[in-house]
Amino acid sequence: MAGLDGGGAPPAACDPNNLPAAIVLVFPVMVVALLCWRAARTRRNKDECRRLAQRVALLRDLRQLMAPAPPLAKAAAVSAEVRAVLAGQVDAWVKEAESVVLGCTSSRWPCRFVRCDRHGEQLSVVRMNLDEAYDRILPVVAQIDTAHRLHHLLQLQVIVQDGHKSATTTASCPPA
């Protein structure tokens, strides 16, 4: 009871002589925990890199479909200019994403392990850019394509109506 009444020796846990022993026991546990965390982060980065590689391939394929339409009218010229600007932005994002994906997949495991924090940050930036491309850019491109198709259908309808009018006028006029 010497420790409880305020007199006597302090408990063994507060003994300054036992502090290095506690550090020696805790330090390896912390190192193992850090290594496990980095290994898990490296694995997550690899999985994220695979998913992003698929999205980049899809975006690259869609970019090839964004070739400017032949300018038929002033509206088509504006459409082609908008497409060119959007295509340039998509190209920049695709190049950045491909370089990050290549950097994450081409390096060996120890290198990915050491750089897992940097790769994680790069993958996060690429994911945000691709999300923006899918959420903002592609709907605009789809609207431009829809407007192009509607414009083309309208032109076809005008041509058909003009052809129908000329056919009825020639049929109604007697030959001279």
N, CA and C atoms as an extended XYZ file, in Angstrom:
528
Properties=species:S:1:pos:R:3:atomname:S:1:resname:S:1:resid:I:1 pbc="F F F"
N         0.814       -1.189        0.000 N   MET     1
C         0.000        0.000        0.000 CA  MET     1
C         0.851        1.243        0.000 C   MET     1
N         2.093        1.099       -0.173 N   ALA     2
C         2.959        2.257       -0.129 CA  ALA     2
C         2.710        3.157       -1.322 C   ALA     2
N         2.320        2.624       -2.460 N   GLY     3
C         2.078        3.425       -3.650 CA  GLY     3
C         0.748        4.127       -3.605 C   GLY     3
N        -0.225        3.667       -2.845 N   LEU     4
C        -1.565        4.251       -2.835 CA  LEU     4
C        -1.694        5.433       -1.893 C   LEU     4
N        -0.956        5.468       -0.818 N   ASP     5
C        -1.134        6.544        0.155 CA  ASP     5
C        -0.269        7.755       -0.146 C   ASP     5
N         0.369        7.797       -1.288 N   GLY     6
C         1.152        8.963       -1.653 CA  GLY     6
C         2.601        8.819       -1.267 C   GLY     6
N         2.918        7.904       -0.491 N   GLY     7
C         4.299        7.720       -0.113 CA  GLY     7
C         4.866        6.511       -0.825 C   GLY     7
N         6.112        6.387       -0.841 N   GLY     8
C         6.736        5.214       -1.425 CA  GLY     8
C         7.168        5.448       -2.861 C   GLY     8
N         7.455        4.403       -3.548 N   ALA     9
C         7.971        4.476       -4.919 CA  ALA     9
C         6.826        4.631       -5.919 C   ALA     9
N         7.074        5.352       -7.020 N   PRO    10
C         6.037        5.483       -8.059 CA  PRO    10
C         5.835        4.143       -8.765 C   PRO    10
N         4.709        3.985       -9.466 N   PRO    11
C         4.467        2.724      -10.187 CA  PRO    11
C         5.562        2.490      -11.221 C   PRO    11
N         5.731        1.256      -11.624 N   ALA    12
C         6.812        0.870      -12.527 CA  ALA    12
C         6.621        1.450      -13.932 C   ALA    12
N         5.368        1.739      -14.376 N   ALA    13
C         5.118        2.245      -15.714 CA  ALA    13
C         5.681        3.649      -15.898 C   ALA    13
N         5.782        4.423      -14.832 N   CYS    14
C         6.296        5.782      -14.928 CA  CYS    14
C         7.797        5.842      -14.660 C   CYS    14
N         8.396        4.737      -14.460 N   ASP    15
C         9.816        4.697      -14.166 CA  ASP    15
C        10.598        5.138      -15.397 C   ASP    15
N        11.426        6.197      -15.294 N   PRO    16
C        12.185        6.666      -16.454 CA  PRO    16
C        13.146        5.613      -16.985 C   PRO    16
N        13.516        4.680      -16.197 N   ASN    17
C        14.424        3.638      -16.667 CA  ASN    17
C        13.713        2.652      -17.601 C   ASN    17
N        12.388        2.518      -17.496 N   ASN    18
C        11.622        1.602      -18.349 CA  ASN    18
C        11.173        2.263      -19.654 C   ASN    18
N        11.343        3.591      -19.797 N   LEU    19
C        10.897        4.302      -21.000 CA  LEU    19
C        11.601        3.805      -22.258 C   LEU    19
N        12.908        3.627      -22.282 N   PRO    20
C        13.533        3.077      -23.495 CA  PRO    20
C        13.012        1.684      -23.844 C   PRO    20
N        12.655        0.901      -22.875 N   ALA    21
C        12.117       -0.436      -23.153 CA  ALA    21
C        10.764       -0.307      -23.850 C   ALA    21
N         9.955        0.654      -23.416 N   ALA    22
C         8.646        0.869      -24.047 CA  ALA    22
C         8.835        1.342      -25.488 C   ALA    22
N         9.796        2.219      -25.709 N   ILE    23
C        10.062        2.702      -27.068 CA  ILE    23
C        10.542        1.559      -27.945 C   ILE    23
N        11.382        0.722      -27.406 N   VAL    24
C        11.905       -0.417      -28.166 CA  VAL    24
C        10.765       -1.366      -28.536 C   VAL    24
N         9.764       -1.494      -27.687 N   LEU    25
C         8.633       -2.371      -27.984 CA  LEU    25
C         7.652       -1.719      -28.958 C   LEU    25
N         7.415       -0.413      -28.822 N   VAL    26
C         6.423        0.279      -29.645 CA  VAL    26
C         6.967        0.589      -31.042 C   VAL    26
N         8.226        0.918      -31.144 N   PHE    27
C         8.804        1.305      -32.430 CA  PHE    27
C         8.647        0.229      -33.509 C   PHE    27
N         8.992       -1.015      -33.247 N   PRO    28
C         8.803       -2.046      -34.294 CA  PRO    28
C         7.333       -2.225      -34.688 C   PRO    28
N         6.445       -2.088      -33.726 N   VAL    29
C         5.019       -2.200      -34.035 CA  VAL    29
C         4.598       -1.063      -34.960 C   VAL    29
N         5.090        0.133      -34.705 N   MET    30
C         4.767        1.278      -35.558 CA  MET    30
C         5.346        1.092      -36.961 C   MET    30
N         6.552        0.575      -37.051 N   VAL    31
C         7.181        0.347      -38.356 CA  VAL    31
C         6.391       -0.702      -39.138 C   VAL    31
N         5.991       -1.776      -38.498 N   VAL    32
C         5.205       -2.814      -39.170 CA  VAL    32
C         3.861       -2.245      -39.625 C   VAL    32
N         3.236       -1.445      -38.771 N   ALA    33
C         1.957       -0.835      -39.142 CA  ALA    33
C         2.134        0.093      -40.342 C   ALA    33
N         3.201        0.864      -40.360 N   LEU    34
C         3.465        1.762      -41.481 CA  LEU    34
C         3.721        0.969      -42.762 C   LEU    34
N         4.482       -0.096      -42.666 N   LEU    35
C         4.747       -0.925      -43.840 CA  LEU    35
C         3.464       -1.565      -44.365 C   LEU    35
N         2.617       -2.030      -43.463 N   CYS    36
C         1.338       -2.613      -43.881 CA  CYS    36
C         0.460       -1.563      -44.544 C   CYS    36
N         0.438       -0.354      -43.996 N   TRP    37
C        -0.364        0.726      -44.581 CA  TRP    37
C         0.136        1.063      -45.983 C   TRP    37
N         1.465        1.162      -46.136 N   ARG    38
C         2.027        1.491      -47.451 CA  ARG    38
C         1.759        0.366      -48.456 C   ARG    38
N         1.839       -0.870      -48.014 N   ALA    39
C         1.549       -1.996      -48.914 CA  ALA    39
C         0.088       -1.963      -49.348 C   ALA    39
N        -0.819       -1.662      -48.413 N   ALA    40
C        -2.240       -1.561      -48.769 CA  ALA    40
C        -2.469       -0.396      -49.721 C   ALA    40
N        -1.806        0.714      -49.486 N   ARG    41
C        -1.948        1.889      -50.371 CA  ARG    41
C        -1.410        1.574      -51.760 C   ARG    41
N        -0.302        0.851      -51.824 N   THR    42
C         0.266        0.465      -53.114 CA  THR    42
C        -0.709       -0.438      -53.872 C   THR    42
N        -1.343       -1.368      -53.168 N   ARG    43
C        -2.333       -2.253      -53.784 CA  ARG    43
C        -3.540       -1.459      -54.292 C   ARG    43
N        -4.023       -0.515      -53.466 N   ARG    44
C        -5.159        0.326      -53.879 CA  ARG    44
C        -4.798        1.159      -55.103 C   ARG    44
N        -3.579        1.700      -55.120 N   ASN    45
C        -3.133        2.489      -56.275 CA  ASN    45
C        -3.112        1.630      -57.539 C   ASN    45
N        -2.663        0.390      -57.400 N   LYS    46
C        -2.615       -0.494      -58.564 CA  LYS    46
C        -4.025       -0.769      -59.082 C   LYS    46
N        -4.952       -1.032      -58.186 N   ASP    47
C        -6.342       -1.267      -58.599 CA  ASP    47
C        -6.942       -0.018      -59.228 C   ASP    47
N        -6.686        1.130      -58.613 N   GLU    48
C        -7.180        2.403      -59.150 CA  GLU    48
C        -6.583        2.661      -60.527 C   GLU    48
N        -5.330        2.322      -60.687 N   CYS    49
C        -4.651        2.520      -61.965 CA  CYS    49
C        -5.289        1.653      -63.049 C   CYS    49
N        -5.651        0.441      -62.727 N   ARG    50
C        -6.330       -0.432      -63.702 CA  ARG    50
C        -7.683        0.152      -64.111 C   ARG    50
N        -8.453        0.632      -63.136 N   ARG    51
C        -9.760        1.226      -63.448 CA  ARG    51
C        -9.596        2.480      -64.308 C   ARG    51
N        -8.624        3.314      -63.955 N   LEU    52
C        -8.400        4.535      -64.728 CA  LEU    52
C        -7.903        4.216      -66.137 C   LEU    52
N        -7.125        3.167      -66.282 N   ALA    53
C        -6.643        2.793      -67.610 CA  ALA    53
C        -7.817        2.441      -68.522 C   ALA    53
N        -8.821        1.768      -67.988 N   GLN    54
C       -10.010        1.449      -68.774 CA  GLN    54
C       -10.773        2.717      -69.159 C   GLN    54
N       -10.917        3.632      -68.220 N   ARG    55
C       -11.633        4.887      -68.504 CA  ARG    55
C       -10.872        5.740      -69.508 C   ARG    55
N        -9.535        5.740      -69.409 N   VAL    56
C        -8.719        6.514      -70.350 CA  VAL    56
C        -8.841        5.926      -71.751 C   VAL    56
N        -8.843        4.602      -71.852 N   ALA    57
C        -8.981        3.962      -73.163 CA  ALA    57
C       -10.334        4.315      -73.781 C   ALA    57
N       -11.379        4.298      -72.986 N   LEU    58
C       -12.696        4.667      -73.495 CA  LEU    58
C       -12.726        6.128      -73.936 C   LEU    58
N       -12.135        6.995      -73.140 N   LEU    59
C       -12.104        8.424      -73.482 CA  LEU    59
C       -11.263        8.655      -74.737 C   LEU    59
N       -10.170        7.925      -74.895 N   ARG    60
C        -9.346        8.049      -76.091 CA  ARG    60
C       -10.138        7.616      -77.325 C   ARG    60
N       -10.893        6.522      -77.199 N   ASP    61
C       -11.712        6.066      -78.322 CA  ASP    61
C       -12.806        7.070      -78.658 C   ASP    61
N       -13.424        7.630      -77.628 N   LEU    62
C       -14.453        8.636      -77.870 CA  LEU    62
C       -13.857        9.896      -78.480 C   LEU    62
N       -12.648       10.219      -78.117 N   ARG    63
C       -11.982       11.400      -78.669 CA  ARG    63
C       -11.781       11.241      -80.168 C   ARG    63
N       -11.481       10.052      -80.605 N   GLN    64
C       -11.300        9.825      -82.032 CA  GLN    64
C       -12.602       10.029      -82.799 C   GLN    64
N       -13.734        9.839      -82.131 N   LEU    65
C       -15.029       10.062      -82.769 CA  LEU    65
C       -15.406       11.543      -82.806 C   LEU    65
N       -14.630       12.381      -82.122 N   MET    66
C       -14.938       13.810      -82.062 CA  MET    66
C       -14.323       14.582      -83.224 C   MET    66
N       -14.017       13.918      -84.307 N   ALA    67
C       -13.433       14.618      -85.445 CA  ALA    67
C       -14.397       15.704      -85.917 C   ALA    67
N       -13.882       16.859      -86.294 N   PRO    68
C       -14.779       17.942      -86.693 CA  PRO    68
C       -15.590       17.566      -87.928 C   PRO    68
N       -16.857       17.939      -87.877 N   ALA    69
C       -17.751       17.672      -89.002 CA  ALA    69
C       -17.444       18.648      -90.128 C   ALA    69
N       -17.756       18.270      -91.359 N   PRO    70
C       -17.497       19.190      -92.466 CA  PRO    70
C       -18.363       20.435      -92.326 C   PRO    70
N       -17.768       21.607      -92.468 N   PRO    71
C       -18.549       22.834      -92.292 CA  PRO    71
C       -19.509       23.038      -93.457 C   PRO    71
N       -20.805       22.976      -93.134 N   LEU    72
C       -21.834       23.186      -94.135 CA  LEU    72
C       -22.433       24.577      -94.020 C   LEU    72
N       -22.430       25.088      -92.832 N   ALA    73
C       -23.016       26.401      -92.604 CA  ALA    73
C       -22.239       27.078      -91.490 C   ALA    73
N       -22.673       28.305      -91.174 N   LYS    74
C       -22.000       29.059      -90.118 CA  LYS    74
C       -22.117       28.339      -88.779 C   LYS    74
N       -23.284       27.758      -88.516 N   ALA    75
C       -23.487       27.031      -87.258 CA  ALA    75
C       -22.541       25.833      -87.172 C   ALA    75
N       -22.308       25.184      -88.293 N   ALA    76
C       -21.397       24.042      -88.300 CA  ALA    76
C       -19.962       24.493      -88.041 C   ALA    76
N       -19.602       25.682      -88.538 N   ALA    77
C       -18.253       26.200      -88.289 CA  ALA    77
C       -18.058       26.484      -86.808 C   ALA    77
N       -19.079       27.059      -86.169 N   VAL    78
C       -19.008       27.305      -84.720 CA  VAL    78
C       -18.920       25.974      -83.987 C   VAL    78
N       -19.707       25.028      -84.438 N   SER    79
C       -19.678       23.697      -83.829 CA  SER    79
C       -18.286       23.081      -83.947 C   SER    79
N       -17.653       23.237      -85.102 N   ALA    80
C       -16.312       22.688      -85.297 CA  ALA    80
C       -15.306       23.374      -84.382 C   ALA    80
N       -15.454       24.678      -84.174 N   GLU    81
C       -14.547       25.393      -83.273 CA  GLU    81
C       -14.723       24.917      -81.837 C   GLU    81
N       -15.974       24.736      -81.430 N   VAL    82
C       -16.237       24.243      -80.071 CA  VAL    82
C       -15.673       22.841      -79.919 C   VAL    82
N       -15.880       22.005      -80.927 N   ARG    83
C       -15.335       20.650      -80.887 CA  ARG    83
C       -13.810       20.680      -80.754 C   ARG    83
N       -13.162       21.584      -81.483 N   ALA    84
C       -11.697       21.660      -81.438 CA  ALA    84
C       -11.211       22.038      -80.043 C   ALA    84
N       -11.883       22.984      -79.414 N   VAL    85
C       -11.498       23.392      -78.057 CA  VAL    85
C       -11.712       22.233      -77.081 C   VAL    85
N       -12.870       21.601      -77.158 N   LEU    86
C       -13.160       20.477      -76.265 CA  LEU    86
C       -12.204       19.312      -76.528 C   LEU    86
N       -11.921       19.062      -77.789 N   ALA    87
C       -11.006       17.972      -78.124 CA  ALA    87
C        -9.607       18.248      -77.582 C   ALA    87
N        -9.179       19.496      -77.630 N   GLY    88
C        -7.868       19.840      -77.074 CA  GLY    88
C        -7.800       19.577      -75.586 C   GLY    88
N        -8.869       19.931      -74.867 N   GLN    89
C        -8.904       19.686      -73.422 CA  GLN    89
C        -8.918       18.185      -73.132 C   GLN    89
N        -9.718       17.449      -73.873 N   VAL    90
C        -9.776       15.998      -73.675 CA  VAL    90
C        -8.423       15.368      -73.997 C   VAL    90
N        -7.778       15.838      -75.061 N   ASP    91
C        -6.442       15.319      -75.395 CA  ASP    91
C        -5.448       15.555      -74.258 C   ASP    91
N        -5.493       16.740      -73.670 N   ALA    92
C        -4.580       17.051      -72.558 CA  ALA    92
C        -4.834       16.120      -71.387 C   ALA    92
N        -6.106       15.894      -71.070 N   TRP    93
C        -6.432       14.999      -69.959 CA  TRP    93
C        -6.020       13.567      -70.258 C   TRP    93
N        -6.222       13.133      -71.484 N   VAL    94
C        -5.853       11.766      -71.854 CA  VAL    94
C        -4.344       11.591      -71.762 C   VAL    94
N        -3.581       12.567      -72.247 N   LYS    95
C        -2.115       12.467      -72.180 CA  LYS    95
C        -1.639       12.420      -70.730 C   LYS    95
N        -2.207       13.300      -69.890 N   GLU    96
C        -1.818       13.302      -68.477 CA  GLU    96
C        -2.162       11.974      -67.827 C   GLU    96
N        -3.362       11.485      -68.091 N   ALA    97
C        -3.799       10.228      -67.483 CA  ALA    97
C        -2.942        9.064      -67.968 C   ALA    97
N        -2.629        9.038      -69.243 N   GLU    98
C        -1.801        7.951      -69.763 CA  GLU    98
C        -0.399        7.973      -69.154 C   GLU    98
N         0.148        9.172      -68.947 N   SER    99
C         1.488        9.233      -68.348 CA  SER    99
C         1.460        8.757      -66.898 C   SER    99
N         0.423        9.113      -66.157 N   VAL   100
C         0.324        8.659      -64.765 CA  VAL   100
C         0.094        7.156      -64.718 C   VAL   100
N        -0.808        6.658      -65.558 N   VAL   101
C        -1.082        5.222      -65.584 CA  VAL   101
C         0.173        4.456      -65.994 C   VAL   101
N         0.893        4.953      -66.983 N   LEU   102
C         2.130        4.304      -67.413 CA  LEU   102
C         3.164        4.320      -66.289 C   LEU   102
N         3.265        5.445      -65.576 N   GLY   103
C         4.207        5.531      -64.464 CA  GLY   103
C         3.868        4.579      -63.335 C   GLY   103
N         2.581        4.383      -63.106 N   CYS   104
C         2.165        3.492      -62.019 CA  CYS   104
C         2.272        2.022      -62.399 C   CYS   104
N         2.070        1.715      -63.665 N   THR   105
C         2.067        0.302      -64.059 CA  THR   105
C         3.425       -0.194      -64.533 C   THR   105
N         4.255        0.687      -65.065 N   SER   106
C         5.525        0.220      -65.620 CA  SER   106
C         6.603        0.043      -64.559 C   SER   106
N         6.481        0.726      -63.435 N   SER   107
C         7.517        0.600      -62.411 CA  SER   107
C         7.329       -0.698      -61.621 C   SER   107
N         8.399       -1.162      -61.067 N   ARG   108
C         8.362       -2.396      -60.283 CA  ARG   108
C         7.757       -2.134      -58.913 C   ARG   108
N         7.403       -3.236      -58.231 N   TRP   109
C         6.704       -3.133      -56.961 CA  TRP   109
C         7.462       -2.307      -55.926 C   TRP   109
N         8.772       -2.496      -55.715 N   PRO   110
C         9.451       -1.687      -54.695 CA  PRO   110
C         9.383       -0.184      -54.993 C   PRO   110
N         9.491        0.155      -56.261 N   CYS   111
C         9.406        1.572      -56.644 CA  CYS   111
C         7.998        2.107      -56.382 C   CYS   111
N         6.972        1.316      -56.719 N   ARG   112
C         5.591        1.741      -56.446 CA  ARG   112
C         5.354        1.852      -54.942 C   ARG   112
N         5.992        0.956      -54.178 N   PHE   113
C         5.858        0.964      -52.719 CA  PHE   113
C         6.429        2.250      -52.136 C   PHE   113
N         7.603        2.634      -52.609 N   VAL   114
C         8.253        3.838      -52.094 CA  VAL   114
C         7.473        5.089      -52.498 C   VAL   114
N         6.928        5.095      -53.709 N   ARG   115
C         6.239        6.282      -54.236 CA  ARG   115
C         4.720        6.214      -54.102 C   ARG   115
N         4.207        5.379      -53.217 N   CYS   116
C         2.760        5.171      -53.156 CA  CYS   116
C         2.000        6.457      -52.827 C   CYS   116
N         2.548        7.326      -51.998 N   ASP   117
C         1.858        8.576      -51.673 CA  ASP   117
C         1.752        9.476      -52.897 C   ASP   117
N         2.854        9.627      -53.605 N   ARG   118
C         2.858       10.489      -54.795 CA  ARG   118
C         1.948        9.915      -55.876 C   ARG   118
N         2.016        8.587      -56.081 N   HIS   119
C         1.145        7.957      -57.072 CA  HIS   119
C        -0.316        8.127      -56.689 C   HIS   119
N        -0.623        8.005      -55.407 N   GLY   120
C        -2.002        8.186      -54.951 CA  GLY   120
C        -2.519        9.579      -55.247 C   GLY   120
N        -1.680       10.583      -55.005 N   GLU   121
C        -2.087       11.966      -55.291 CA  GLU   121
C        -2.275       12.174      -56.795 C   GLU   121
N        -1.361       11.640      -57.596 N   GLN   122
C        -1.481       11.779      -59.047 CA  GLN   122
C        -2.742       11.082      -59.558 C   GLN   122
N        -3.022        9.902      -59.047 N   LEU   123
C        -4.216        9.179      -59.464 CA  LEU   123
C        -5.479        9.930      -59.062 C   LEU   123
N        -5.444       10.571      -57.926 N   SER   124
C        -6.599       11.359      -57.481 CA  SER   124
C        -6.862       12.531      -58.428 C   SER   124
N        -5.794       13.222      -58.831 N   VAL   125
C        -5.943       14.346      -59.770 CA  VAL   125
C        -6.468       13.858      -61.112 C   VAL   125
N        -5.925       12.753      -61.600 N   VAL   126
C        -6.370       12.202      -62.879 CA  VAL   126
C        -7.836       11.773      -62.790 C   VAL   126
N        -8.213       11.149      -61.685 N   ARG   127
C        -9.605       10.729      -61.505 CA  ARG   127
C       -10.537       11.928      -61.526 C   ARG   127
N       -10.154       13.029      -60.877 N   MET   128
C       -10.989       14.234      -60.885 CA  MET   128
C       -11.102       14.802      -62.296 C   MET   128
N       -10.004       14.817      -63.054 N   ASN   129
C       -10.045       15.318      -64.430 CA  ASN   129
C       -10.933       14.445      -65.311 C   ASN   129
N       -10.824       13.131      -65.156 N   LEU   130
C       -11.651       12.237      -65.960 CA  LEU   130
C       -13.124       12.366      -65.572 C   LEU   130
N       -13.386       12.547      -64.281 N   ASP   131
C       -14.769       12.774      -63.858 CA  ASP   131
C       -15.324       14.034      -64.502 C   ASP   131
N       -14.504       15.073      -64.548 N   GLU   132
C       -14.939       16.315      -65.187 CA  GLU   132
C       -15.185       16.095      -66.671 C   GLU   132
N       -14.331       15.318      -67.310 N   ALA   133
C       -14.516       15.038      -68.737 CA  ALA   133
C       -15.820       14.291      -68.967 C   ALA   133
N       -16.079       13.290      -68.134 N   TYR   134
C       -17.302       12.512      -68.300 CA  TYR   134
C       -18.541       13.323      -67.915 C   TYR   134
N       -18.420       14.162      -66.909 N   ASP   135
C       -19.588       14.900      -66.413 CA  ASP   135
C       -19.896       16.163      -67.207 C   ASP   135
N       -18.881       16.825      -67.750 N   ARG   136
C       -19.097       18.126      -68.390 CA  ARG   136
C       -18.847       18.132      -69.883 C   ARG   136
N       -17.735       17.559      -70.293 N   ILE   137
C       -17.322       17.664      -71.692 CA  ILE   137
C       -18.145       16.741      -72.590 C   ILE   137
N       -18.281       15.491      -72.210 N   LEU   138
C       -18.972       14.548      -73.082 CA  LEU   138
C       -20.440       14.896      -73.315 C   LEU   138
N       -21.183       15.407      -72.327 N   PRO   139
C       -22.554       15.833      -72.637 CA  PRO   139
C       -22.609       16.971      -73.658 C   PRO   139
N       -21.636       17.872      -73.599 N   VAL   140
C       -21.597       18.968      -74.578 CA  VAL   140
C       -21.332       18.398      -75.965 C   VAL   140
N       -20.414       17.462      -76.067 N   VAL   141
C       -20.117       16.840      -77.354 CA  VAL   141
C       -21.354       16.099      -77.869 C   VAL   141
N       -22.056       15.424      -76.973 N   ALA   142
C       -23.275       14.716      -77.385 CA  ALA   142
C       -24.331       15.702      -77.890 C   ALA   142
N       -24.454       16.856      -77.245 N   GLN   143
C       -25.412       17.857      -77.710 CA  GLN   143
C       -25.010       18.404      -79.073 C   GLN   143
N       -23.729       18.612      -79.282 N   ILE   144
C       -23.259       19.087      -80.589 CA  ILE   144
C       -23.579       18.052      -81.665 C   ILE   144
N       -23.320       16.775      -81.369 N   ASP   145
C       -23.624       15.723      -82.342 CA  ASP   145
C       -25.118       15.643      -82.624 C   ASP   145
N       -25.935       15.776      -81.587 N   THR   146
C       -27.381       15.751      -81.780 CA  THR   146
C       -27.828       16.932      -82.644 C   THR   146
N       -27.279       18.100      -82.383 N   ALA   147
C       -27.622       19.272      -83.192 CA  ALA   147
C       -27.196       19.061      -84.644 C   ALA   147
N       -26.034       18.450      -84.847 N   HIS   148
C       -25.566       18.156      -86.208 CA  HIS   148
C       -26.523       17.217      -86.912 C   HIS   148
N       -26.924       16.174      -86.229 N   ARG   149
C       -27.841       15.199      -86.839 CA  ARG   149
C       -29.181       15.836      -87.168 C   ARG   149
N       -29.692       16.632      -86.243 N   LEU   150
C       -30.965       17.320      -86.502 CA  LEU   150
C       -30.842       18.274      -87.678 C   LEU   150
N       -29.737       18.986      -87.758 N   HIS   151
C       -29.510       19.910      -88.873 CA  HIS   151
C       -29.461       19.135      -90.188 C   HIS   151
N       -28.783       17.999      -90.186 N   HIS   152
C       -28.689       17.164      -91.385 CA  HIS   152
C       -30.073       16.634      -91.781 C   HIS   152
N       -30.859       16.167      -90.804 N   LEU   153
C       -32.206       15.679      -91.097 CA  LEU   153
C       -33.090       16.790      -91.652 C   LEU   153
N       -32.946       17.980      -91.118 N   LEU   154
C       -33.714       19.120      -91.616 CA  LEU   154
C       -33.337       19.416      -93.059 C   LEU   154
N       -32.048       19.360      -93.368 N   GLN   155
C       -31.621       19.583      -94.750 CA  GLN   155
C       -32.171       18.504      -95.680 C   GLN   155
N       -32.177       17.251      -95.220 N   LEU   156
C       -32.740       16.180      -96.036 CA  LEU   156
C       -34.231       16.377      -96.266 C   LEU   156
N       -34.922       16.832      -95.235 N   GLN   157
C       -36.357       17.078      -95.361 CA  GLN   157
C       -36.619       18.195      -96.361 C   GLN   157
N       -35.813       19.240      -96.335 N   VAL   158
C       -35.963       20.337      -97.284 CA  VAL   158
C       -35.703       19.842      -98.699 C   VAL   158
N       -34.689       19.001      -98.870 N   ILE   159
C       -34.379       18.471     -100.195 CA  ILE   159
C       -35.529       17.601     -100.694 C   ILE   159
N       -36.071       16.765      -99.834 N   VAL   160
C       -37.181       15.894     -100.219 CA  VAL   160
C       -38.407       16.734     -100.566 C   VAL   160
N       -38.691       17.758      -99.778 N   GLN   161
C       -39.842       18.610     -100.054 CA  GLN   161
C       -39.654       19.373     -101.356 C   GLN   161
N       -38.446       19.869     -101.617 N   ASP   162
C       -38.181       20.561     -102.877 CA  ASP   162
C       -38.329       19.601     -104.052 C   ASP   162
N       -37.861       18.381     -103.914 N   GLY   163
C       -38.003       17.379     -104.959 CA  GLY   163
C       -39.462       17.019     -105.191 C   GLY   163
N       -40.239       16.965     -104.109 N   HIS   164
C       -41.653       16.645     -104.215 CA  HIS   164
C       -42.391       17.786     -104.914 C   HIS   164
N       -42.061       19.027     -104.605 N   LYS   165
C       -42.704       20.188     -105.228 CA  LYS   165
C       -42.399       20.231     -106.718 C   LYS   165
N       -41.165       19.963     -107.098 N   SER   166
C       -40.817       20.004     -108.522 CA  SER   166
C       -41.480       18.860     -109.268 C   SER   166
N       -41.655       17.717     -108.623 N   ALA   167
C       -42.310       16.586     -109.269 CA  ALA   167
C       -43.796       16.875     -109.467 C   ALA   167
N       -44.444       17.540     -108.504 N   THR   168
C       -45.872       17.855     -108.649 CA  THR   168
C       -46.086       18.957     -109.675 C   THR   168
N       -45.166       19.905     -109.770 N   THR   169
C       -45.341       20.967     -110.761 CA  THR   169
C       -45.129       20.429     -112.160 C   THR   169
N       -44.236       19.506     -112.365 N   THR   170
C       -44.038       18.927     -113.705 CA  THR   170
C       -45.189       18.012     -114.071 C   THR   170
N       -45.782       17.344     -113.083 N   ALA   171
C       -46.910       16.457     -113.363 CA  ALA   171
C       -48.172       17.269     -113.660 C   ALA   171
N       -48.342       18.427     -113.038 N   SER   172
C       -49.559       19.223     -113.227 CA  SER   172
C       -49.505       20.064     -114.502 C   SER   172
N       -48.342       20.345     -115.020 N   CYS   173
C       -48.228       21.136     -116.249 CA  CYS   173
C       -48.294       20.209     -117.463 C   CYS   173
N       -49.209       20.504     -118.413 N   PRO   174
C       -49.258       19.658     -119.599 CA  PRO   174
C       -48.058       19.934     -120.492 C   PRO   174
N       -47.603       18.929     -121.192 N   PRO   175
C       -46.456       19.124     -122.077 CA  PRO   175
C       -46.832       20.059     -123.205 C   PRO   175
N       -45.946       20.889     -123.602 N   ALA   176
C       -46.232       21.873     -124.651 CA  ALA   176
C       -45.953       21.368     -126.037 C   ALA   176
